[in-house]
C-alpha cells in the first residue's frame, strides 16, 4: 500500500550501504569533461560567470575595500577579483567572500555553493595552469558533493541555502580534483574537513559586518584538509552515515536519498543566479516593486504607503534582519535581507544595486519610504512556494521533526483544509529527491503602492528572474548581464565588457585558465590583477 503524501517524514530512501565520502571521492576523481551532460556544462559556465560578476561588483562596494584590506597580497600567481594577486588559498577565500558578501552569488539544489565550488577550483586552476575543461570538471564535482550534503540536511540550524559548513566539502573537492589527488586522499580530506562543522550564530552573522566571513573558515578548513590527507592523516570516511555521524547530528531526519545518484542526478542543473543582491524573496519583492513603479504616472509620485505581500519566509526573514538595522548602524548581512529597504530602493531609484546595500544614515527618501512599507503574509503565496519542487516559503531551518503541524499553524486552518497535500505533506516532500533539471522555484510577491492622491498601483510576479525553473536562456542572460554590468562599474566600456563576458562564459574552451585579461584597460585597478594574460 502506498503511503499518503501528506503524512510527514514517513518512508523515503534509507541510508546507502557504502560510505558516502568514499563513493563521492571515487566518483569525483574519475569524473571527466565528457561525462558531464551539455546542459550541466552550460549551467556550470553560467554559475561561474554569475559568481565572478558578483565578486567584481562587491569590489566596488565599501565592504569590498575592507575585505581586500584584510588580505595579505604577495604578488603571487593567482588573481584576486577584489584587487591584486596572491597565493591560491588566499585568493580562493577572498574571491569567495567577495561573491557571497552581498548575497549576490548563485545557488544550486542544496545551497549557495559559489564561494567554495567556483572560487577554489578557479584559484587553483590559475595557479597550476589547468585548462578550462579541468576547471569546469572540478567546479561541477565540488557542487555535486557539497550540494548533496546541504540538501540532505532538511531542518535545523545547519539547514537552508545559507549553510556555510558545506563549503568545507566544496573546497576540499575543488582543490583535490584540480590537483589530481587520489580517491583515498580526497575521501580522507572530506572526512577531515567535515569533522567539526561551524555552528551559525545569528547575532554575529546578521548583527555585524563580520558576518561576511561566514564561508571563509570552512573554505580554509577544506583546503587544509587536503594537505592533511596528503601527509597521511586519515579521516573517518563513514563520518556521514555513522550512528552518531554528521548528518544525524545536524538534522533530526536527514534526507538520505540525496546522497546517491552521482552521474545520474546533477544538482548543478538546478541553478539560480540572482540579478539583485539578497535572497529570492528579496528579489521577488524588488521585481514586483519595479513593476509597480513602471506604472506610475510621469513626473513626481508621492508615496503614502506600500504594502508587500509574500510567503511567510519573506516576512519572517525581514523581521529578523530588521532587529539589527539602526539609523546609525546597518550591518551588511542584515541590510541585504531587508525587504523593506530593497522595496524602497526599487521604488525610489528604479533599481536595487549592490552599491546601495547598507547605505548608512536615517535621512533621505529611502528610509522615509522604508518606514511606510508594511509586510503581510499571504497564505496563497506560501502555498505556491510550498509547491515548488523542493518546498519553500517557510523557514524550515528553524524546525525540528514536527514540520507538518508548524506549517499548518503558519498558513492557517483555511489554507490547510484547501491544500492538505501541500501543507501536511511539506515535511515528507523535504525528504523527496527531485530531478534537478526539472526543479522549479515558485517564490512570488505582490506590491501595492498607495499614493497621496488615493491611487493604488500594483505589481506582482510568480518568480524572480534567474531562479531555478526559468528557461536556460534566461539564466545565462542574467549571469552575463550581472558580469557585464560589474565590469562596466569598474570603468570598462560596454562593448569591451560584453566581449569579455562572452569570453568568460566560454572558459571551458581556454587552453590555460587566466583572469588578468578581464581587467585590462579598466579605469579602476581596485578589482583587477596586473593585467597579464
Short mmCIF file of C-alpha atoms in Angstrom, two decimals:
data_model
loop_
_atom_site.label_atom_id
_atom_site.label_comp_id
_atom_site.label_asym_id
_atom_site.label_seq_id
_atom_site.Cartn_x
_atom_site.Cartn_y
_atom_site.Cartn_z
CA UNK A 1 0.00 0.00 0.00
CA UNK A 2 1.32 3.46 -0.87
CA UNK A 3 1.86 5.92 1.96
CA UNK A 4 -0.27 9.07 1.55
CA UNK A 5 1.95 12.00 0.61
CA UNK A 6 0.51 14.19 3.37
CA UNK A 7 1.94 12.06 6.18
CA UNK A 8 5.09 13.86 7.36
CA UNK A 9 8.51 12.21 7.36
CA UNK A 10 7.43 8.65 6.65
CA UNK A 11 9.27 6.33 4.34
CA UNK A 12 11.83 7.60 1.86
CA UNK A 13 15.19 6.12 0.90
CA UNK A 14 17.28 4.52 3.65
CA UNK A 15 20.97 5.10 4.28
CA UNK A 16 23.25 3.84 1.50
CA UNK A 17 25.46 0.89 2.45
CA UNK A 18 28.80 2.20 1.11
CA UNK A 19 30.08 5.32 2.91
CA UNK A 20 29.11 8.47 1.09
CA UNK A 21 32.56 10.03 1.28
CA UNK A 22 34.17 7.02 -0.39
CA UNK A 23 31.57 6.95 -3.16
CA UNK A 24 31.80 10.71 -3.64
CA UNK A 25 35.59 10.74 -3.76
CA UNK A 26 35.77 7.86 -6.21
CA UNK A 27 33.24 9.49 -8.50
CA UNK A 28 34.88 12.94 -8.37
CA UNK A 29 38.39 11.61 -9.01
CA UNK A 30 37.19 9.70 -12.08
CA UNK A 31 34.95 12.46 -13.48
CA UNK A 32 35.89 13.73 -16.93
CA UNK A 33 34.62 16.62 -19.02
CA UNK A 34 32.89 14.23 -21.44
CA UNK A 35 30.96 12.69 -18.53
CA UNK A 36 29.18 15.99 -17.83
CA UNK A 37 25.97 16.43 -19.85
CA UNK A 38 25.81 19.53 -22.06
CA UNK A 39 23.01 21.21 -20.04
CA UNK A 40 25.07 20.80 -16.87
CA UNK A 41 28.12 22.28 -18.57
CA UNK A 42 26.03 25.28 -19.59
CA UNK A 43 24.76 25.66 -16.04
CA UNK A 44 28.32 25.45 -14.70
CA UNK A 45 29.50 28.15 -17.08
CA UNK A 46 26.59 30.38 -16.10
CA UNK A 47 27.32 29.79 -12.41
CA UNK A 48 30.94 30.83 -12.86
CA UNK A 49 30.04 33.88 -14.94
CA UNK A 50 27.48 34.97 -12.35
CA UNK A 51 29.86 34.33 -9.45
CA UNK A 52 32.69 36.33 -10.99
CA UNK A 53 30.24 39.16 -11.67
CA UNK A 54 29.11 39.10 -8.04
CA UNK A 55 32.68 39.25 -6.74
CA UNK A 56 33.59 42.08 -9.10
CA UNK A 57 30.57 44.13 -8.10
CA UNK A 58 31.26 43.69 -4.41
CA UNK A 59 34.72 45.08 -5.12
CA UNK A 60 33.07 48.43 -5.88
CA UNK A 61 31.23 48.46 -2.54
CA UNK A 62 32.90 49.75 0.66
CA UNK A 63 32.81 46.23 2.14
CA UNK A 64 34.98 45.15 -0.79
CA UNK A 65 37.67 47.57 0.36
CA UNK A 66 37.52 46.10 3.85
CA UNK A 67 37.71 42.52 2.63
CA UNK A 68 40.62 43.44 0.40
CA UNK A 69 42.31 45.30 3.26
CA UNK A 70 42.41 42.13 5.33
CA UNK A 71 44.18 40.19 2.57
CA UNK A 72 47.90 39.59 2.52
CA UNK A 73 48.92 40.38 -1.06
CA UNK A 74 52.08 38.63 -2.17
CA UNK A 75 52.17 39.28 -5.90
CA UNK A 76 51.86 35.54 -6.46
CA UNK A 77 50.26 33.64 -9.29
CA UNK A 78 46.53 33.93 -8.57
CA UNK A 79 44.13 36.81 -9.27
CA UNK A 80 42.03 38.30 -6.50
CA UNK A 81 38.89 39.78 -8.00
CA UNK A 82 38.84 42.42 -5.30
CA UNK A 83 42.36 43.60 -6.19
CA UNK A 84 45.90 42.29 -6.63
CA UNK A 85 47.45 38.86 -6.82
CA UNK A 86 48.27 36.41 -4.07
CA UNK A 87 48.62 32.74 -3.20
CA UNK A 88 45.78 30.48 -4.40
CA UNK A 89 44.46 29.70 -0.91
CA UNK A 90 44.16 33.41 -0.09
CA UNK A 91 42.63 34.21 -3.47
CA UNK A 92 40.09 31.40 -3.12
CA UNK A 93 38.92 32.63 0.27
CA UNK A 94 38.78 36.31 -0.64
CA UNK A 95 37.08 35.76 -4.00
CA UNK A 96 34.50 33.50 -2.37
CA UNK A 97 33.81 36.04 0.37
CA UNK A 98 33.52 38.85 -2.18
CA UNK A 99 30.97 36.86 -4.19
CA UNK A 100 28.85 35.96 -1.18
CA UNK A 101 29.16 39.10 0.99
CA UNK A 102 26.13 40.81 -0.55
CA UNK A 103 24.24 37.55 -1.20
CA UNK A 104 24.71 38.29 -4.88
CA UNK A 105 26.04 34.80 -5.65
CA UNK A 106 24.09 31.90 -7.09
CA UNK A 107 22.82 28.61 -5.73
CA UNK A 108 22.18 25.04 -6.83
CA UNK A 109 19.98 22.31 -5.37
CA UNK A 110 21.42 22.12 -1.87
CA UNK A 111 22.73 25.60 -1.16
CA UNK A 112 24.74 28.63 -2.18
CA UNK A 113 27.90 26.84 -3.26
CA UNK A 114 29.69 29.54 -5.30
CA UNK A 115 32.06 30.66 -2.55
CA UNK A 116 33.88 27.34 -2.48
CA UNK A 117 32.79 25.36 -5.52
CA UNK A 118 33.52 28.12 -8.04
CA UNK A 119 36.37 30.05 -6.48
CA UNK A 120 38.57 27.25 -5.10
CA UNK A 121 38.79 25.47 -8.48
CA UNK A 122 39.25 28.85 -10.19
CA UNK A 123 42.16 29.87 -7.94
CA UNK A 124 43.94 26.52 -8.13
CA UNK A 125 43.34 26.18 -11.87
CA UNK A 126 45.02 29.53 -12.42
CA UNK A 127 47.88 28.61 -10.07
CA UNK A 128 48.56 25.23 -11.71
CA UNK A 129 47.98 26.21 -15.33
CA UNK A 130 44.97 23.92 -15.70
CA UNK A 131 42.78 24.30 -18.76
CA UNK A 132 39.15 25.35 -18.85
CA UNK A 133 37.77 21.83 -19.10
CA UNK A 134 39.67 20.77 -15.99
CA UNK A 135 38.33 23.84 -14.19
CA UNK A 136 34.72 23.02 -15.05
CA UNK A 137 35.15 19.37 -14.00
CA UNK A 138 36.44 20.43 -10.58
CA UNK A 139 33.67 23.00 -10.18
CA UNK A 140 30.90 20.55 -11.03
CA UNK A 141 32.42 17.81 -8.84
CA UNK A 142 32.59 20.22 -5.89
CA UNK A 143 29.00 21.33 -6.50
CA UNK A 144 27.69 17.79 -6.63
CA UNK A 145 29.31 16.71 -3.36
CA UNK A 146 28.75 19.87 -1.30
CA UNK A 147 25.17 20.35 -2.54
CA UNK A 148 24.17 16.76 -1.78
CA UNK A 149 25.28 17.25 1.79
CA UNK A 150 23.42 20.54 2.04
CA UNK A 151 20.24 19.11 0.57
CA UNK A 152 20.30 16.14 2.93
CA UNK A 153 20.05 18.43 5.97
CA UNK A 154 16.40 19.43 5.74
CA UNK A 155 15.68 21.17 9.05
CA UNK A 156 17.52 22.76 11.94
CA UNK A 157 20.13 25.49 12.24
CA UNK A 158 22.51 23.78 9.80
CA UNK A 159 19.88 23.66 7.03
CA UNK A 160 18.99 26.17 4.36
CA UNK A 161 20.66 27.87 1.42
CA UNK A 162 23.00 29.90 3.66
CA UNK A 163 24.55 26.88 5.38
CA UNK A 164 28.28 27.63 5.43
CA UNK A 165 29.56 24.26 6.65
CA UNK A 166 29.17 22.67 3.19
CA UNK A 167 31.96 24.92 1.88
CA UNK A 168 34.49 22.71 3.65
CA UNK A 169 33.46 19.86 1.34
CA UNK A 170 33.35 22.14 -1.70
CA UNK A 171 36.83 23.50 -1.03
CA UNK A 172 38.41 20.09 -0.41
CA UNK A 173 36.85 18.63 -3.55
CA UNK A 174 37.64 21.62 -5.76
CA UNK A 175 41.31 21.63 -4.83
CA UNK A 176 41.82 17.86 -4.84
CA UNK A 177 40.24 17.40 -8.28
CA UNK A 178 42.25 20.24 -9.84
CA UNK A 179 45.48 18.88 -8.35
CA UNK A 180 44.63 15.28 -9.31
CA UNK A 181 44.61 13.67 -5.88
CA UNK A 182 43.66 10.02 -5.48
CA UNK A 183 40.19 8.94 -4.35
CA UNK A 184 41.61 7.80 -1.00
CA UNK A 185 43.24 11.17 -0.41
CA UNK A 186 40.06 13.03 -1.29
CA UNK A 187 37.93 10.78 0.94
CA UNK A 188 40.25 11.43 3.90
CA UNK A 189 40.29 15.14 3.11
CA UNK A 190 36.49 15.29 3.07
CA UNK A 191 36.25 13.36 6.34
CA UNK A 192 38.71 15.73 7.99
CA UNK A 193 37.12 18.85 6.54
CA UNK A 194 33.65 17.89 7.78
CA UNK A 195 34.68 16.67 11.23
CA UNK A 196 33.79 19.92 13.04
CA UNK A 197 31.14 21.94 11.16
CA UNK A 198 30.84 25.52 12.42
CA UNK A 199 27.60 26.37 14.19
CA UNK A 200 25.98 29.60 12.94
CA UNK A 201 25.31 32.36 15.46
CA UNK A 202 22.61 34.77 14.29
CA UNK A 203 23.82 37.75 16.27
CA UNK A 204 27.24 37.56 14.69
CA UNK A 205 26.06 36.57 11.22
CA UNK A 206 23.48 39.36 10.91
CA UNK A 207 24.38 41.85 13.62
CA UNK A 208 27.83 42.86 12.38
CA UNK A 209 29.72 43.16 9.11
CA UNK A 210 31.87 40.25 10.32
CA UNK A 211 29.06 38.06 9.01
CA UNK A 212 30.52 38.39 5.51
CA UNK A 213 33.29 35.97 6.59
CA UNK A 214 30.91 33.03 7.16
CA UNK A 215 32.24 30.91 4.27
CA UNK A 216 35.89 31.78 4.94
CA UNK A 217 36.65 29.37 7.80
CA UNK A 218 35.04 26.31 6.13
CA UNK A 219 36.95 27.06 2.90
CA UNK A 220 40.24 27.29 4.79
CA UNK A 221 39.38 24.08 6.62
CA UNK A 222 38.71 22.26 3.36
CA UNK A 223 41.97 23.45 1.80
CA UNK A 224 43.98 22.46 4.88
CA UNK A 225 42.25 19.07 4.97
CA UNK A 226 43.72 18.24 1.55
CA UNK A 227 47.22 18.91 2.91
CA UNK A 228 46.40 16.80 5.97
CA UNK A 229 45.27 13.85 3.86
CA UNK A 230 48.33 14.08 1.64
CA UNK A 231 50.54 13.84 4.72
CA UNK A 232 48.91 10.53 5.62
CA UNK A 233 46.45 11.65 8.32
CA UNK A 234 43.33 9.55 7.85
CA UNK A 235 39.75 10.60 8.47
CA UNK A 236 36.66 8.57 9.30
CA UNK A 237 35.16 8.02 5.88
CA UNK A 238 31.97 6.67 7.48
CA UNK A 239 31.55 10.06 9.16
CA UNK A 240 28.36 10.94 7.30
CA UNK A 241 26.22 7.86 7.91
CA UNK A 242 27.50 6.54 11.24
CA UNK A 243 25.08 6.01 14.14
CA UNK A 244 26.49 9.18 15.65
CA UNK A 245 27.50 10.58 12.29
CA UNK A 246 27.46 14.04 10.86
CA UNK A 247 24.01 14.18 9.29
CA UNK A 248 22.21 12.68 12.26
CA UNK A 249 23.99 15.22 14.44
CA UNK A 250 22.99 18.15 12.25
CA UNK A 251 19.40 17.15 11.48
CA UNK A 252 16.77 15.03 13.21
CA UNK A 253 15.60 13.42 9.98
CA UNK A 254 18.19 13.63 7.18
CA UNK A 255 17.07 13.10 3.59
CA UNK A 256 19.39 10.18 2.87
CA UNK A 257 18.18 9.88 -0.72
CA UNK A 258 20.20 12.94 -1.71
CA UNK A 259 23.44 11.06 -1.05
CA UNK A 260 23.09 8.87 -4.13
CA UNK A 261 22.79 9.37 -7.87
CA UNK A 262 26.28 10.53 -8.82
CA UNK A 263 26.47 10.79 -12.59
CA UNK A 264 22.70 10.44 -12.91
CA UNK A 265 21.31 13.39 -10.93
CA UNK A 266 23.16 16.68 -11.34
CA UNK A 267 22.47 19.27 -8.64
CA UNK A 268 24.30 21.87 -10.73
CA UNK A 269 21.40 21.74 -13.20
CA UNK A 270 19.10 23.40 -10.63
CA UNK A 271 20.98 26.68 -10.86
CA UNK A 272 19.66 30.04 -9.63
CA UNK A 273 21.51 33.27 -10.44
CA UNK A 274 20.12 36.39 -8.82
CA UNK A 275 20.00 39.70 -10.62
CA UNK A 276 19.82 41.75 -7.40
CA UNK A 277 21.52 41.32 -4.00
CA UNK A 278 19.71 39.21 -1.45
CA UNK A 279 17.67 36.03 -1.44
CA UNK A 280 14.99 35.03 -3.92
CA UNK A 281 12.43 36.51 -1.50
CA UNK A 282 14.12 39.92 -1.62
CA UNK A 283 14.37 39.60 -5.40
CA UNK A 284 10.65 38.81 -5.68
CA UNK A 285 9.66 41.91 -3.70
CA UNK A 286 12.16 44.04 -5.61
CA UNK A 287 10.91 42.99 -9.03
CA UNK A 288 7.27 43.38 -8.01
CA UNK A 289 8.08 46.90 -6.77
CA UNK A 290 9.82 47.71 -10.04
CA UNK A 291 6.75 46.55 -11.95
CA UNK A 292 4.56 48.82 -9.83
CA UNK A 293 6.96 51.72 -10.32
CA UNK A 294 6.73 51.28 -14.07
CA UNK A 295 3.00 52.04 -13.80
CA UNK A 296 3.45 55.36 -12.03
CA UNK A 297 2.36 58.47 -13.86
CA UNK A 298 5.14 60.55 -15.38
CA UNK A 299 6.58 63.10 -13.04
CA UNK A 300 6.79 63.03 -9.28
CA UNK A 301 4.70 60.46 -7.39
CA UNK A 302 4.17 60.92 -3.66
CA UNK A 303 4.00 57.53 -1.92
CA UNK A 304 1.70 57.37 1.09
CA UNK A 305 2.03 53.67 1.89
CA UNK A 306 3.49 50.48 0.44
CA UNK A 307 2.04 47.03 1.04
CA UNK A 308 4.23 44.00 0.34
CA UNK A 309 2.52 40.59 0.29
CA UNK A 310 4.65 37.47 0.22
CA UNK A 311 5.29 33.98 1.55
CA UNK A 312 5.81 33.55 5.26
CA UNK A 313 9.59 33.28 4.89
CA UNK A 314 9.73 36.70 3.23
CA UNK A 315 8.08 38.31 6.24
CA UNK A 316 9.99 36.37 8.90
CA UNK A 317 13.34 36.95 7.19
CA UNK A 318 12.70 40.69 7.05
CA UNK A 319 11.64 40.75 10.70
CA UNK A 320 14.87 39.06 11.79
CA UNK A 321 17.01 41.36 9.64
CA UNK A 322 15.35 44.50 10.91
CA UNK A 323 16.20 43.62 14.51
CA UNK A 324 19.78 44.55 13.60
CA UNK A 325 19.16 47.64 11.49
CA UNK A 326 19.54 51.01 13.16
CA UNK A 327 19.73 54.55 11.78
CA UNK A 328 23.41 54.86 12.69
CA UNK A 329 24.43 51.26 12.12
CA UNK A 330 23.40 48.98 9.29
CA UNK A 331 25.28 45.66 9.12
CA UNK A 332 25.69 44.41 5.56
CA UNK A 333 24.17 40.97 6.18
CA UNK A 334 21.05 42.48 7.77
CA UNK A 335 20.68 45.22 5.15
CA UNK A 336 20.82 42.75 2.26
CA UNK A 337 17.94 40.76 3.79
CA UNK A 338 15.68 43.72 4.49
CA UNK A 339 12.68 43.51 2.18
CA UNK A 340 11.58 46.97 3.30
CA UNK A 341 14.80 48.61 2.23
CA UNK A 342 15.02 46.69 -1.04
CA UNK A 343 11.45 47.69 -1.89
CA UNK A 344 12.19 51.33 -1.08
CA UNK A 345 15.33 51.25 -3.23
CA UNK A 346 13.37 49.88 -6.17
CA UNK A 347 10.59 52.46 -5.85
CA UNK A 348 12.90 55.45 -5.38
CA UNK A 349 15.79 54.64 -7.70
CA UNK A 350 14.21 52.17 -10.11
CA UNK A 351 16.88 49.60 -9.25
CA UNK A 352 18.43 47.76 -6.33
CA UNK A 353 22.16 47.75 -6.97
CA UNK A 354 24.91 46.24 -4.80
CA UNK A 355 26.47 49.66 -4.24
CA UNK A 356 23.38 50.79 -2.30
CA UNK A 357 23.34 47.86 0.14
CA UNK A 358 23.87 49.03 3.69
CA UNK A 359 23.94 52.74 2.88
CA UNK A 360 24.01 54.48 6.23
CA UNK A 361 22.07 57.37 7.61
CA UNK A 362 18.50 57.88 8.75
CA UNK A 363 17.61 60.68 6.36
CA UNK A 364 16.59 60.78 2.74
CA UNK A 365 13.94 59.15 0.57
CA UNK A 366 14.98 55.53 1.14
CA UNK A 367 14.47 55.42 4.94
CA UNK A 368 11.29 57.50 4.62
CA UNK A 369 9.75 55.08 2.12
CA UNK A 370 11.06 52.05 4.04
CA UNK A 371 9.17 53.26 7.11
CA UNK A 372 5.97 53.25 5.04
CA UNK A 373 6.41 49.65 3.86
CA UNK A 374 4.13 47.12 5.56
CA UNK A 375 4.78 43.40 5.08
CA UNK A 376 1.87 40.95 5.13
CA UNK A 377 1.94 37.19 4.93
CA UNK A 378 -0.25 35.98 2.08
CA UNK A 379 -1.02 32.27 2.59
CA UNK A 380 -1.70 31.74 -1.13
CA UNK A 381 1.89 32.75 -1.90
CA UNK A 382 3.20 30.44 0.82
CA UNK A 383 1.16 27.57 -0.64
CA UNK A 384 2.62 28.31 -4.08
CA UNK A 385 6.15 28.27 -2.63
CA UNK A 386 5.44 25.02 -0.77
CA UNK A 387 4.53 23.52 -4.15
CA UNK A 388 7.98 24.25 -5.51
CA UNK A 389 9.97 21.16 -6.43
CA UNK A 390 11.60 21.45 -3.01
CA UNK A 391 9.18 23.08 -0.55
CA UNK A 392 9.96 26.72 0.20
CA UNK A 393 8.10 29.69 1.62
CA UNK A 394 8.66 28.73 5.25
CA UNK A 395 11.94 28.81 7.14
CA UNK A 396 12.35 25.09 7.76
CA UNK A 397 15.80 25.67 9.26
CA UNK A 398 14.05 26.71 12.46
CA UNK A 399 12.05 23.48 12.72
CA UNK A 400 12.75 20.05 14.08
CA UNK A 401 10.76 16.93 13.35
CA UNK A 402 7.27 18.48 13.62
CA UNK A 403 7.19 20.18 10.22
CA UNK A 404 3.56 19.47 9.29
CA UNK A 405 1.82 20.96 12.37
CA UNK A 406 4.05 24.03 12.35
CA UNK A 407 3.44 24.56 8.65
CA UNK A 408 -0.32 24.21 9.19
CA UNK A 409 -0.21 26.73 12.01
CA UNK A 410 1.66 29.22 9.81
CA UNK A 411 -0.68 29.08 6.81
CA UNK A 412 -3.85 28.78 8.88
CA UNK A 413 -6.73 26.32 9.05
CA UNK A 414 -8.47 27.50 5.89
CA UNK A 415 -5.39 27.13 3.69
CA UNK A 416 -4.57 23.78 5.28
CA UNK A 417 -8.06 22.42 4.57
CA UNK A 418 -7.96 23.68 0.99
CA UNK A 419 -4.42 22.42 0.29
CA UNK A 420 -3.77 19.47 2.65
CA UNK A 421 -1.19 17.82 0.42
CA UNK A 422 0.94 20.97 0.09
CA UNK A 423 0.76 21.80 3.80
CA UNK A 424 0.72 18.47 5.62
CA UNK A 425 3.00 16.84 3.07
CA UNK A 426 5.72 19.51 3.30
CA UNK A 427 7.81 17.52 5.76
CA UNK A 428 7.65 14.37 3.66
CA UNK A 429 8.50 16.26 0.48
CA UNK A 430 11.60 17.74 2.10
CA UNK A 431 12.95 14.19 2.03
CA UNK A 432 11.89 13.52 -1.56
CA UNK A 433 14.63 13.87 -4.16
CA UNK A 434 13.50 15.77 -7.28
CA UNK A 435 15.05 15.71 -10.72
CA UNK A 436 17.31 18.81 -10.58
CA UNK A 437 16.82 19.51 -14.26
CA UNK A 438 13.09 19.95 -13.59
CA UNK A 439 13.32 21.87 -10.32
CA UNK A 440 11.06 24.90 -10.20
CA UNK A 441 11.07 27.60 -7.53
CA UNK A 442 7.74 29.41 -7.07
CA UNK A 443 8.62 32.38 -4.92
CA UNK A 444 6.21 35.18 -5.69
CA UNK A 445 5.35 38.57 -4.26
CA UNK A 446 2.78 41.32 -4.65
CA UNK A 447 3.42 45.03 -4.03
CA UNK A 448 0.69 47.65 -3.75
CA UNK A 449 1.78 51.30 -3.73
CA UNK A 450 -0.79 53.77 -2.38
CA UNK A 451 -0.18 57.35 -3.47
CA UNK A 452 -1.08 60.65 -1.86
CA UNK A 453 -3.85 61.19 -4.43
CA UNK A 454 -5.55 57.94 -3.31
CA UNK A 455 -4.45 55.76 -6.24
CA UNK A 456 -3.35 52.15 -5.79
CA UNK A 457 -0.66 50.84 -8.16
CA UNK A 458 0.11 47.13 -8.04
CA UNK A 459 2.95 44.94 -9.26
CA UNK A 460 3.14 41.16 -8.90
CA UNK A 461 5.17 38.22 -10.12
CA UNK A 462 5.23 34.45 -9.66
CA UNK A 463 9.01 34.06 -9.52
CA UNK A 464 12.01 36.40 -9.76
CA UNK A 465 14.34 36.43 -12.75
CA UNK A 466 17.08 33.81 -12.96
CA UNK A 467 15.81 31.27 -10.42
CA UNK A 468 15.65 27.54 -11.00
CA UNK A 469 12.78 26.73 -13.30
CA UNK A 470 13.44 29.70 -15.55
CA UNK A 471 14.32 28.90 -19.17
CA UNK A 472 18.06 28.12 -19.55
CA UNK A 473 18.45 31.07 -21.91
CA UNK A 474 17.13 33.39 -19.19
CA UNK A 475 19.58 32.00 -16.63
CA UNK A 476 22.51 32.53 -18.99
CA UNK A 477 21.30 36.04 -19.87
CA UNK A 478 21.02 37.02 -16.20
CA UNK A 479 24.51 35.66 -15.45
CA UNK A 480 26.04 37.53 -18.38
CA UNK A 481 24.23 40.74 -17.58
CA UNK A 482 25.49 40.61 -14.00
CA UNK A 483 29.09 40.14 -15.14
CA UNK A 484 28.86 42.74 -17.88
CA UNK A 485 27.38 45.40 -15.61
CA UNK A 486 30.01 44.64 -12.97
CA UNK A 487 32.80 45.24 -15.48
CA UNK A 488 31.13 48.45 -16.59
CA UNK A 489 31.01 49.58 -12.95
CA UNK A 490 34.80 49.20 -12.95
CA UNK A 491 35.14 51.53 -15.93
CA UNK A 492 35.25 49.01 -18.77
CA UNK A 493 33.31 50.18 -21.82
CA UNK A 494 30.04 48.45 -22.64
CA UNK A 495 31.32 46.81 -25.83
CA UNK A 496 34.51 45.55 -24.18
CA UNK A 497 32.59 44.38 -21.11
CA UNK A 498 30.26 42.45 -23.37
CA UNK A 499 33.09 40.73 -25.26
CA UNK A 500 34.95 39.84 -22.07
CA UNK A 501 31.80 38.45 -20.51
CA UNK A 502 31.25 36.30 -23.59
CA UNK A 503 34.83 35.04 -23.34
CA UNK A 504 34.43 34.24 -19.65
CA UNK A 505 31.20 32.35 -20.34
CA UNK A 506 33.23 30.05 -22.63
CA UNK A 507 36.03 29.49 -20.14
CA UNK A 508 35.98 25.74 -20.66
CA UNK A 509 37.46 26.41 -24.12
CA UNK A 510 40.54 28.10 -22.62
CA UNK A 511 43.84 26.19 -23.01
CA UNK A 512 45.01 27.74 -19.74
CA UNK A 513 42.94 29.47 -17.05
CA UNK A 514 43.90 33.12 -16.58
CA UNK A 515 41.84 36.06 -15.30
CA UNK A 516 44.07 39.11 -15.75
CA UNK A 517 42.59 39.86 -19.18
CA UNK A 518 39.25 40.68 -17.54
CA UNK A 519 40.62 43.97 -16.22
CA UNK A 520 42.91 45.26 -18.95
CA UNK A 521 42.25 48.96 -19.57
CA UNK A 522 39.73 49.33 -16.74
CA UNK A 523 39.52 52.77 -15.18
CA UNK A 524 39.75 51.25 -11.70
CA UNK A 525 42.57 48.88 -10.81
CA UNK A 526 40.93 48.04 -7.50
CA UNK A 527 39.31 44.88 -8.84
CA UNK A 528 41.97 43.60 -11.16
CA UNK A 529 45.23 41.79 -11.24
CA UNK A 530 48.29 43.03 -13.05
CA UNK A 531 46.63 42.85 -16.47
CA UNK A 532 48.75 39.95 -17.68
CA UNK A 533 47.24 37.22 -19.76
#
